[in-house]
mmCIF file of C-alpha atoms in Angstrom:
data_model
loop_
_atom_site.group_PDB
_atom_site.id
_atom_site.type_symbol
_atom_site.label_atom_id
_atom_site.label_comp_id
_atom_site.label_asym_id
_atom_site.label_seq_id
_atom_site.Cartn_x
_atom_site.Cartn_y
_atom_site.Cartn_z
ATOM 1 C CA UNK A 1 0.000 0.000 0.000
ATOM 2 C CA UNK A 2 1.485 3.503 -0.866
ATOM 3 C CA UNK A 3 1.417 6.296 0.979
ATOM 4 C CA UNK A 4 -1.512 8.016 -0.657
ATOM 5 C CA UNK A 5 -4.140 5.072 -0.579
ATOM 6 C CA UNK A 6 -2.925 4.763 3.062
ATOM 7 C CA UNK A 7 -4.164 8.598 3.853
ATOM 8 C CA UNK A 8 -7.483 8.167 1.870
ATOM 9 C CA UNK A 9 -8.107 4.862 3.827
ATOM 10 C CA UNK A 10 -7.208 6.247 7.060
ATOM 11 C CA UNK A 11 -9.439 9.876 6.414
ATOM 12 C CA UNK A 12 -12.628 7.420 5.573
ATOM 13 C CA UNK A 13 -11.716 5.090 8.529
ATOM 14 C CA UNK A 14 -11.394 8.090 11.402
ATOM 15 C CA UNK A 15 -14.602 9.588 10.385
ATOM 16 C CA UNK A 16 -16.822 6.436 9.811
ATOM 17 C CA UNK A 17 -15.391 4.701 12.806
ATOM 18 C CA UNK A 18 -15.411 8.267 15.116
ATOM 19 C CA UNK A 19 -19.272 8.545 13.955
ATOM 20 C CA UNK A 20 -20.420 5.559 15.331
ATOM 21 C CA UNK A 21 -20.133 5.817 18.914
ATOM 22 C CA UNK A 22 -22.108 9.458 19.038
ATOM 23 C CA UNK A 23 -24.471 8.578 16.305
ATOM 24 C CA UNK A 24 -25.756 5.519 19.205
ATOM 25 C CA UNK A 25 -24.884 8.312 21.674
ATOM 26 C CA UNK A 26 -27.671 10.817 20.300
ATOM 27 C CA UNK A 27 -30.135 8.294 18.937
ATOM 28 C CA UNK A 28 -30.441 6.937 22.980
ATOM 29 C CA UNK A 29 -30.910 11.364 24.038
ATOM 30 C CA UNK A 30 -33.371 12.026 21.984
ATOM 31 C CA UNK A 31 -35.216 8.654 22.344
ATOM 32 C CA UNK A 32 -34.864 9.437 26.263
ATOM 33 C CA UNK A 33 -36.137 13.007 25.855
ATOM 34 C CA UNK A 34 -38.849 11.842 23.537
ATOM 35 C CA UNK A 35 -40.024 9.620 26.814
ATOM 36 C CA UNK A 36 -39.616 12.596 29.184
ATOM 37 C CA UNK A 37 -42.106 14.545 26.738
ATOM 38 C CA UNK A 38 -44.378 11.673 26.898
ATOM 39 C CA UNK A 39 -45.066 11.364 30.728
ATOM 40 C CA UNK A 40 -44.403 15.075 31.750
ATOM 41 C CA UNK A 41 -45.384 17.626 28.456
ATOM 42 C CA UNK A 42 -45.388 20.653 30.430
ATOM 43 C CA UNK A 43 -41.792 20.350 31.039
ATOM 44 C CA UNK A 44 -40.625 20.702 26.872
ATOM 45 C CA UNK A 45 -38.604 23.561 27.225
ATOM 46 C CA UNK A 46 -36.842 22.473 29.628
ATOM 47 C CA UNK A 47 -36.604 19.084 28.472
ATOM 48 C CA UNK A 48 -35.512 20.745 24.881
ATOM 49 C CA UNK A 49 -32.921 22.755 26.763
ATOM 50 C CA UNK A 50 -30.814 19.667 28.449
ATOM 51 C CA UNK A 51 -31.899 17.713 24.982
ATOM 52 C CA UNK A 52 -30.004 20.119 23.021
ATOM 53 C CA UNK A 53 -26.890 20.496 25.283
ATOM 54 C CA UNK A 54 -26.726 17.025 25.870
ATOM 55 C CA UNK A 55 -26.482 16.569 22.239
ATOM 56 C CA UNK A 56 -24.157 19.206 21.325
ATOM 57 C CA UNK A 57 -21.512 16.821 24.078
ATOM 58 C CA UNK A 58 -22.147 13.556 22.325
ATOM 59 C CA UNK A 59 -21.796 15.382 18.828
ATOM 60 C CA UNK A 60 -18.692 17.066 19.441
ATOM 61 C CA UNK A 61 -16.763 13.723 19.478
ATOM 62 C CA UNK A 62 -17.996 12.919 15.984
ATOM 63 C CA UNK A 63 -16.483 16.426 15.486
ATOM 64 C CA UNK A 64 -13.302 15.515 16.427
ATOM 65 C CA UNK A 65 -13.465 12.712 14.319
ATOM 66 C CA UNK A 66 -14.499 14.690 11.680
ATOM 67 C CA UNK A 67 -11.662 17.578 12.565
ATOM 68 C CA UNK A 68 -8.861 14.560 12.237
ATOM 69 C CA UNK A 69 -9.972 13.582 8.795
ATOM 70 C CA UNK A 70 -10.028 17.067 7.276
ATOM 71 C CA UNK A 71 -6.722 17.372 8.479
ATOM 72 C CA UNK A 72 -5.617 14.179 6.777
ATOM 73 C CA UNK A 73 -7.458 14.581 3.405
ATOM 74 C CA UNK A 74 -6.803 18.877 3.264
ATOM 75 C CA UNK A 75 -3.116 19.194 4.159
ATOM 76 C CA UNK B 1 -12.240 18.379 -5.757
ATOM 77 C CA UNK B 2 -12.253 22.231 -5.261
ATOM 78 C CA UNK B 3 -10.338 23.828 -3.227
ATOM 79 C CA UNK B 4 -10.179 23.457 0.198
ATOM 80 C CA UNK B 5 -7.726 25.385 2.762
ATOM 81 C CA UNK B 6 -7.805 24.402 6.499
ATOM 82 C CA UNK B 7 -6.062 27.548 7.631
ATOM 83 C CA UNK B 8 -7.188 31.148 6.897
ATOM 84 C CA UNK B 9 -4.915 32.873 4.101
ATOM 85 C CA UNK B 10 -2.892 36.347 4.132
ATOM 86 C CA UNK B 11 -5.198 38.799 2.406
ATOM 87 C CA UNK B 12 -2.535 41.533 2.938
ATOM 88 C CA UNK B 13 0.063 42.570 4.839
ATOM 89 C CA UNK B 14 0.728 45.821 7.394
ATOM 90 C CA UNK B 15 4.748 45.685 7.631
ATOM 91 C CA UNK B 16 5.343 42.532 8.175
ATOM 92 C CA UNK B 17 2.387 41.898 10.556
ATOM 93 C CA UNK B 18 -0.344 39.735 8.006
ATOM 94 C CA UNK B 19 -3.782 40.233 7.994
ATOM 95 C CA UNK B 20 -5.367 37.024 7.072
ATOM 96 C CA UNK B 21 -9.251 36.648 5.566
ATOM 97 C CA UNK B 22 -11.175 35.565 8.794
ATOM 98 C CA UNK B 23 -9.721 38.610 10.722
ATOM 99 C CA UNK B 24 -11.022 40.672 7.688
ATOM 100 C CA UNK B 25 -14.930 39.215 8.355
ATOM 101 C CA UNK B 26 -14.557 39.122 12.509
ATOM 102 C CA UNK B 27 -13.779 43.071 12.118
ATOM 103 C CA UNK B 28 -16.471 43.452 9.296
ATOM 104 C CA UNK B 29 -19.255 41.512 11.264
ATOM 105 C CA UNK B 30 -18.084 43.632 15.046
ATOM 106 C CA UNK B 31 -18.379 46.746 12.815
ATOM 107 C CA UNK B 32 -22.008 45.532 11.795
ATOM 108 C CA UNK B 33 -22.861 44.970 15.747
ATOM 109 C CA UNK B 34 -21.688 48.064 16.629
ATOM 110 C CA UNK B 35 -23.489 49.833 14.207
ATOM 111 C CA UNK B 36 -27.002 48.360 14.841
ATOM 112 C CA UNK B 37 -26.069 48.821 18.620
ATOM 113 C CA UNK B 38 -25.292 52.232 18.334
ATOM 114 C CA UNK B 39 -28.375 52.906 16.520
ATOM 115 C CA UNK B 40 -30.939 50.612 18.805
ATOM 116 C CA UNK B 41 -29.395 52.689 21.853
ATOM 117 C CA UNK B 42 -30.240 55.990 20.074
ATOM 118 C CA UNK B 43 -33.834 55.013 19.151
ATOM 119 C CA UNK B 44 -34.689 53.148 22.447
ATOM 120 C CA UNK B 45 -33.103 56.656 24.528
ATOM 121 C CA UNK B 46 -35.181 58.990 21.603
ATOM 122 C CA UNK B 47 -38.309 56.598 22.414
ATOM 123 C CA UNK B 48 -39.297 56.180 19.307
ATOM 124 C CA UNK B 49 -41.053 53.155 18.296
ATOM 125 C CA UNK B 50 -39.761 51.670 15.372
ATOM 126 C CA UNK B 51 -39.959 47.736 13.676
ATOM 127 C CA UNK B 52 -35.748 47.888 13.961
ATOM 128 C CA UNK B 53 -36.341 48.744 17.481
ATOM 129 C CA UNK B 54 -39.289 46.387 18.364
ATOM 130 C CA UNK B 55 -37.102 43.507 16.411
ATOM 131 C CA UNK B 56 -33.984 43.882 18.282
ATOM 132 C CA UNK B 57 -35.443 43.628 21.693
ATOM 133 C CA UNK B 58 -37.894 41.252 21.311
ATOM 134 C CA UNK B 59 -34.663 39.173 20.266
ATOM 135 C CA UNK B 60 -32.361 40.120 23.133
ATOM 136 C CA UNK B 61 -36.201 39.539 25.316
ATOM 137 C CA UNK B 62 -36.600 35.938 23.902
ATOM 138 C CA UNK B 63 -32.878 35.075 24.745
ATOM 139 C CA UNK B 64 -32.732 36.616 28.687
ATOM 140 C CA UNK B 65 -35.381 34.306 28.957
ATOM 141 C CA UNK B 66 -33.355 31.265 27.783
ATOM 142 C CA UNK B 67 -30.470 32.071 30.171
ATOM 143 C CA UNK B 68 -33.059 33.230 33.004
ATOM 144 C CA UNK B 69 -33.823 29.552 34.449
ATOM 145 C CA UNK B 70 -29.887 28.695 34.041
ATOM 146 C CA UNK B 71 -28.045 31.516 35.830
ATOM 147 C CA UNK B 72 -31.047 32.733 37.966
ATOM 148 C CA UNK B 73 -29.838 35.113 40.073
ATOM 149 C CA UNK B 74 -26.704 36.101 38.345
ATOM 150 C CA UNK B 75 -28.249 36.654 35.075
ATOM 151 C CA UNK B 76 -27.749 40.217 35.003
ATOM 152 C CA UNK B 77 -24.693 40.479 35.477
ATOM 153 C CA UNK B 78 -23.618 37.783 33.063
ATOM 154 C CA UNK B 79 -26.339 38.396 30.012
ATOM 155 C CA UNK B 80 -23.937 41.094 28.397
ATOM 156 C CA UNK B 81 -21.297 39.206 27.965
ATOM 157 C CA UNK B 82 -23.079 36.006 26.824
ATOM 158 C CA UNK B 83 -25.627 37.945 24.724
ATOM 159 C CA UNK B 84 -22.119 39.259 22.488
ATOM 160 C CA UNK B 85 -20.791 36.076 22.438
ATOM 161 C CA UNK B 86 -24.044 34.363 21.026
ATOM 162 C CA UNK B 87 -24.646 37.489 18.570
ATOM 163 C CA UNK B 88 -20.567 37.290 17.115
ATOM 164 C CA UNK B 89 -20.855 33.386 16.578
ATOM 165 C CA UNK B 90 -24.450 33.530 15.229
ATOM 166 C CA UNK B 91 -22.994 36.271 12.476
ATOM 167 C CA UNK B 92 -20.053 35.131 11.759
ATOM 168 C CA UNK B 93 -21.424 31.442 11.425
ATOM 169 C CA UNK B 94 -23.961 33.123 8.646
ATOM 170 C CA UNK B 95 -21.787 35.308 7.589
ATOM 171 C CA UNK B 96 -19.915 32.520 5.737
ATOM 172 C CA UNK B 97 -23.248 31.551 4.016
ATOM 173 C CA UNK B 98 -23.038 34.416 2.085
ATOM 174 C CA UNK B 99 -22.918 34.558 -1.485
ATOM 175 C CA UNK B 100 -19.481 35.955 -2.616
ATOM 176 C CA UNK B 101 -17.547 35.016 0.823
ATOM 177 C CA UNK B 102 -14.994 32.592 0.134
ATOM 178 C CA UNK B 103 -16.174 32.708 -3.705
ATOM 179 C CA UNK B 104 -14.658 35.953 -4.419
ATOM 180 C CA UNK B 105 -11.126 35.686 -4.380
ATOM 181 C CA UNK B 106 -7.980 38.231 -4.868
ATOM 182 C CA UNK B 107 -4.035 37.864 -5.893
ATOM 183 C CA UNK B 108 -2.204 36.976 -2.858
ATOM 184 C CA UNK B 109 0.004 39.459 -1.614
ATOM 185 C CA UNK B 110 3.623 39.338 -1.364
ATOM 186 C CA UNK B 111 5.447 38.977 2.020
ATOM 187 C CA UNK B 112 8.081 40.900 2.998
ATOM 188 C CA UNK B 113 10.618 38.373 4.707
ATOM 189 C CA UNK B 114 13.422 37.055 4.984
ATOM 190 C CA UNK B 115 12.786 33.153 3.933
ATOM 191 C CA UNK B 116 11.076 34.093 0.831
ATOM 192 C CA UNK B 117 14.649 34.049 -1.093
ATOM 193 C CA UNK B 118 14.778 29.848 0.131
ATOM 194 C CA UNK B 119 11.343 29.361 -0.339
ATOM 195 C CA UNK B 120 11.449 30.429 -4.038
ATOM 196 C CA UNK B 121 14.397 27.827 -4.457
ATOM 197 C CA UNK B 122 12.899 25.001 -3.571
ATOM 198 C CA UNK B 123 9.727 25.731 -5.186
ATOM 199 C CA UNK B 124 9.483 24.706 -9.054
ATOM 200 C CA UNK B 125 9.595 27.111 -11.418
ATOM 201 C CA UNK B 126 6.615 26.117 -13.371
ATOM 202 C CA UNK B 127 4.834 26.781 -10.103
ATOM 203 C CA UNK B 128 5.764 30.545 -10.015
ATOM 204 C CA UNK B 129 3.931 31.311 -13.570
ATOM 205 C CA UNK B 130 0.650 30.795 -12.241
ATOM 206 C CA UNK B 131 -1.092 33.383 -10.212
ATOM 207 C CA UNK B 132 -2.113 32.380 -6.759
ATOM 208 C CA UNK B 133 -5.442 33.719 -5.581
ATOM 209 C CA UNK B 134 -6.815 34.062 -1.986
ATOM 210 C CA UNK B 135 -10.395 34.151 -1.031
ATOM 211 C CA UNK B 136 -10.864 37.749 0.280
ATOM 212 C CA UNK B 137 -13.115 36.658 3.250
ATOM 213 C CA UNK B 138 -14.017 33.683 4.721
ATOM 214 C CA UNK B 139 -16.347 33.008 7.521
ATOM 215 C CA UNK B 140 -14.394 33.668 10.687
ATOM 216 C CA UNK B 141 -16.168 30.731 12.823
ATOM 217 C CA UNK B 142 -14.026 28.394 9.876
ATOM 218 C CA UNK B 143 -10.944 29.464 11.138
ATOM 219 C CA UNK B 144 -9.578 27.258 14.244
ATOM 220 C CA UNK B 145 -7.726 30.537 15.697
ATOM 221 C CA UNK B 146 -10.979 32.051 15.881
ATOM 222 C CA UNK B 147 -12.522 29.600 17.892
ATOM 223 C CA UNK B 148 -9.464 29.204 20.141
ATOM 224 C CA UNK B 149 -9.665 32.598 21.590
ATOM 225 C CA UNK B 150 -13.404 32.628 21.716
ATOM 226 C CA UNK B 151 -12.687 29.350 24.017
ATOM 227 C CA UNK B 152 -9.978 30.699 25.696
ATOM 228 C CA UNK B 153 -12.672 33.956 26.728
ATOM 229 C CA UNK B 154 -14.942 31.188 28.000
ATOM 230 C CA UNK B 155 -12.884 29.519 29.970
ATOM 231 C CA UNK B 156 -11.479 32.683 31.541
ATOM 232 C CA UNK B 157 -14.907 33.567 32.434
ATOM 233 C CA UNK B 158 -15.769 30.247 33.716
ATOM 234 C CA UNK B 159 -12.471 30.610 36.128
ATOM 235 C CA UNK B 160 -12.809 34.508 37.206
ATOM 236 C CA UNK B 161 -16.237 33.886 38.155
ATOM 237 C CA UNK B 162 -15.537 30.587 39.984
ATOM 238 C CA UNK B 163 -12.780 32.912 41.842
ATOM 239 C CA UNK B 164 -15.349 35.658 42.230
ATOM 240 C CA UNK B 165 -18.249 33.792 44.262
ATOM 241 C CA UNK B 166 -16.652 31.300 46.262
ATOM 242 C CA UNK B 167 -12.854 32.932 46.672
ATOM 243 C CA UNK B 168 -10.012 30.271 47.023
ATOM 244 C CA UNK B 169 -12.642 28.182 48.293
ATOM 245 C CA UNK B 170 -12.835 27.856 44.456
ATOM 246 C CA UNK B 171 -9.696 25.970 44.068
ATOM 247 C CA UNK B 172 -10.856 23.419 46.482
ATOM 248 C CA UNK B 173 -12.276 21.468 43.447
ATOM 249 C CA UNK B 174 -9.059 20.425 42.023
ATOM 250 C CA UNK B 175 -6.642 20.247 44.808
ATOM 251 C CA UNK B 176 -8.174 18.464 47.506
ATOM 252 C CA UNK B 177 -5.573 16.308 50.050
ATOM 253 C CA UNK B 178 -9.137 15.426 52.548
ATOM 254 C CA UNK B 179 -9.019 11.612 51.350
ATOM 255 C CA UNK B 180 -7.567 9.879 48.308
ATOM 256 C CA UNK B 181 -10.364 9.755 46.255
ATOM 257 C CA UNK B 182 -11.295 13.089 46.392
ATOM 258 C CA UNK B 183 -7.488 14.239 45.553
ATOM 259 C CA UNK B 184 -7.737 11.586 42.296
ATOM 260 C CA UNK B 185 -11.126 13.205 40.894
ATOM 261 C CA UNK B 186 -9.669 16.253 41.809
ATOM 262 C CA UNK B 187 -6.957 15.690 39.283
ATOM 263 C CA UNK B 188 -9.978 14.593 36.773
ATOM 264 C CA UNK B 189 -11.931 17.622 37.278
ATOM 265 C CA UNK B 190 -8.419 19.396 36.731
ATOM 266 C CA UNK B 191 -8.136 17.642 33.350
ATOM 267 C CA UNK B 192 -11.833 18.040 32.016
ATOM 268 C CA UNK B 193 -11.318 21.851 33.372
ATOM 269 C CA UNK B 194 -8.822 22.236 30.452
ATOM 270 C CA UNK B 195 -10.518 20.225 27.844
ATOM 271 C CA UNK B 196 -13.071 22.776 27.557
ATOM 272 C CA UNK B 197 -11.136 24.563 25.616
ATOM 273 C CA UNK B 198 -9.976 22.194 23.289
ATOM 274 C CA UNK B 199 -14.105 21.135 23.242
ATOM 275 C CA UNK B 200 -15.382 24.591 22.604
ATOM 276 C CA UNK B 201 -12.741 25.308 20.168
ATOM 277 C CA UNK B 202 -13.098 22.451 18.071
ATOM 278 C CA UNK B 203 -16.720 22.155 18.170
ATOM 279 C CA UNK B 204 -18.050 25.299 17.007
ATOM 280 C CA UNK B 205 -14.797 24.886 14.067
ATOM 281 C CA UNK B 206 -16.098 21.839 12.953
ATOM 282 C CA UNK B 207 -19.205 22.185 12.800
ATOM 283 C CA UNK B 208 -19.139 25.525 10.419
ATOM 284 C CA UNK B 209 -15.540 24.534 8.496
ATOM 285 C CA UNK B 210 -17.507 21.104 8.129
ATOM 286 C CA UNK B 211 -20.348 22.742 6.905
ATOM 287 C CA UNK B 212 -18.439 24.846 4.169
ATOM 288 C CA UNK B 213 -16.950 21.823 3.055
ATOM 289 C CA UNK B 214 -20.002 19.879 2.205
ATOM 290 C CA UNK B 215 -21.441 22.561 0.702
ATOM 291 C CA UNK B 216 -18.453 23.546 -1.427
ATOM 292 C CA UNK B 217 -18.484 19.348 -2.580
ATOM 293 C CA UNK B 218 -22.394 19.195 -2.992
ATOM 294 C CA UNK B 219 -22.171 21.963 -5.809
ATOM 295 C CA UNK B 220 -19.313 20.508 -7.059
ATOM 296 C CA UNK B 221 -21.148 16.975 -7.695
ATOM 297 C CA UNK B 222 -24.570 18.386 -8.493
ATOM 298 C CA UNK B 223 -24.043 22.200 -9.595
ATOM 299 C CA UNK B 224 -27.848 23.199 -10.056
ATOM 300 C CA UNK B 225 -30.191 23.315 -6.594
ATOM 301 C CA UNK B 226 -28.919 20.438 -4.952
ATOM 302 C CA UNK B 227 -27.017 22.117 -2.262
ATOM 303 C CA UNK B 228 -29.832 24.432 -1.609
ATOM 304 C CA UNK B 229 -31.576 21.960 1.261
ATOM 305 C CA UNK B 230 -27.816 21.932 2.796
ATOM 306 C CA UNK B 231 -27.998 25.970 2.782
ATOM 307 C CA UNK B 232 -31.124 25.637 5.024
ATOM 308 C CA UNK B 233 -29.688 23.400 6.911
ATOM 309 C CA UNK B 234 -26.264 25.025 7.553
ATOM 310 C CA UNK B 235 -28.282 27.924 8.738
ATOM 311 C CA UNK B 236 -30.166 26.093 10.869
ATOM 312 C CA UNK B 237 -26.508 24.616 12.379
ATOM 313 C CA UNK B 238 -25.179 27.817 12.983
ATOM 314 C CA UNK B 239 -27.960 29.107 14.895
ATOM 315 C CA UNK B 240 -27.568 25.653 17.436
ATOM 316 C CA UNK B 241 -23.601 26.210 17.498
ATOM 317 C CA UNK B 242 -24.432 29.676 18.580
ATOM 318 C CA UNK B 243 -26.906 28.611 20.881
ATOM 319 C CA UNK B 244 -24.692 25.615 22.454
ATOM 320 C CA UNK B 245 -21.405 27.992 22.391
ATOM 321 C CA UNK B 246 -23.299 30.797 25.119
ATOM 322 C CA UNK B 247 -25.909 28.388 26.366
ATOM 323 C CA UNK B 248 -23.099 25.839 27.544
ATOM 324 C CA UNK B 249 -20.847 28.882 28.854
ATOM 325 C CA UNK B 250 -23.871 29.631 31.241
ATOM 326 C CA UNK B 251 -23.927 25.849 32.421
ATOM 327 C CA UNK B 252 -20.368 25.971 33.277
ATOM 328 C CA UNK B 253 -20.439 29.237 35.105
ATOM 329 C CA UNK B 254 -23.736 28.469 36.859
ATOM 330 C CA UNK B 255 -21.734 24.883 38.155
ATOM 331 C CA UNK B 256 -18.253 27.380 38.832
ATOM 332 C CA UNK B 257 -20.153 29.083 41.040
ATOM 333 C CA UNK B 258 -22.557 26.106 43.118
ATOM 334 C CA UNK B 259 -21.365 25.918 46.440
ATOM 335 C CA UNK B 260 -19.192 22.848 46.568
ATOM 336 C CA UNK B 261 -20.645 19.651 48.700
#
């Protein structure tokens, strides 16, 4: 394997490997906030509030993931 | 592929200090808040009743109340500071949505030091004949430095205001010799203290930089429409960065400042 192939392998690997933890990550937040909604619906902003944040944590390790491999493929 | 650059490029130089595109849009887009804060104050202090006026503060209205149930008490004194930093990122995340920024480009200017001499000899001289262009702006949320220092305010704030309400007390968190477990999460909370940085920074970059990319590759493979659904939802990203940047500032003050147990 040269040198190039291994960068393009190693770009698709961090970022398809580094998505699959968070994508689990938010599909179990917003099927738990979903819940929360259904036995308390008063509480949706609130609910919408930790949702979002809670989100934003899981997603910013698919960032990274994603930061790693636009390193690799742009310089 | 077209062309993508990672870092921000020299747009032109003052001495030998360079000016690069993102700083360009960061002082364009503070110029813009200035302005429309300059006039709100004068219309709001005239009392006249205008849409501008009504628009502005229902805005700033509809985001006190977002930060109300967080920082309770201390809202006040915090809601300026938060308030800019959610209004800079929201612009500057939009800002690079913008038709024209990033598409309209200039020659790059010459620098004016000393390694250009080696530079030029190692470069190939078929390299040389070709002009090479610079984008003239370029959303300033794309541009890792940016970030950095809007992560590094954060984080001061999140300190100084840890120091302000509970004194040395403060430090307590970290260093803690009471019993050995609380000394080894102490160390932990030390650690995830400083990866808030790196988190901010690199969130709010890759989200937008991300974001330009896929654009800039959608048109590329389909050039008509297609990338018009990704518009609406970049814009739609850049809002929740904005909103996650301040909102999760205000969660890590409010927990600076809880009395520790």
């Amino acid at each position: 394997m040269d040198a190039d192939a291994a960068k393009l392998l190693a770009t698709a690997l961090a970022i398809g490997l580094g998505a699959l933890g968070p994508g689990i990550g938010i599909g179990i937040i917003g099927g738990k906030a979903m819940e929360a909604l259904g036995r308390n619906p008063e509480a949706e902003s609130s609910v919408r509030t930790g949702m979002i944040l809670a989100i934003a944590f899981a997603e910013a390790i698919a960032i990274y993931a994603l930061v790693v491999s636009l390193i690799l493929k742009f310089t | 592929m077209p062309h993508v650059s990672i870092k921000p490029e020299f747009v032109f130089f003052i001495k030998n200090f360079g000016i690069t595109n993102s700083v360009l849009t960061s002082s364009i887009i503070v110029l813009l808040l200035l302005i429309v804060g300059l006039i709100f104050s004068q219309q709001t202090s005239q009392g006249k009743k205008s849409t501008f006026s009504f628009f502005i503060r229902f805005i700033i209205e509809k985001l006190y109340t977002t930060f109300k149930p967080i920082l309770e008490s201390k809202t006040d004194a915090l809601f300026p500071v938060l308030a800019s930093l959610f209004f800079f990122i929201l612009l500057s995340n939009w800002f690079g949505l913008l038709p024209g920024v990033g598409s309209v480009t200039i020659k790059a200017p010459e620098r004016l030091s000393i390694e250009k001499p080696i530079e030029e000899s190692i470069e190939e001289p078929k390299e040389k004949e070709k002009i090479h262009r610079v984008p003239l702006l370029r959303g300033s949320t794309a541009d890792l430095n940016t970030t950095l220092v809007l992560a590094l305010i954060a984080f001061g704030l999140i300190q100084f205001y840890g120091f302000k309400e509970l004194g040395i007390k403060y430090l307590g968190k970290f260093i803690n010799f009471s019993n050995p477990i609380s000394f080894y999460t102490g160390i932990l909370e030390l650690i995830s203290e400083f990866s808030k940085i790196l988190s901010f920074a690199f969130r709010l970059f890759g989200n937008i930089f991300a974001g330009e990319v896929l654009l800039a590759v959608i048109a590329f493979l389909i050039p008509v429409l297609a990338s018009f659904p990704f518009l609406v939802l970049e814009v739609f990203v850049g809002f929740v960065q904005a909103v996650v940047f301040s909102m999760l500032t205000a969660v890590f003050i409010s927990s600076a400042i809880a009395k520790h147990h």
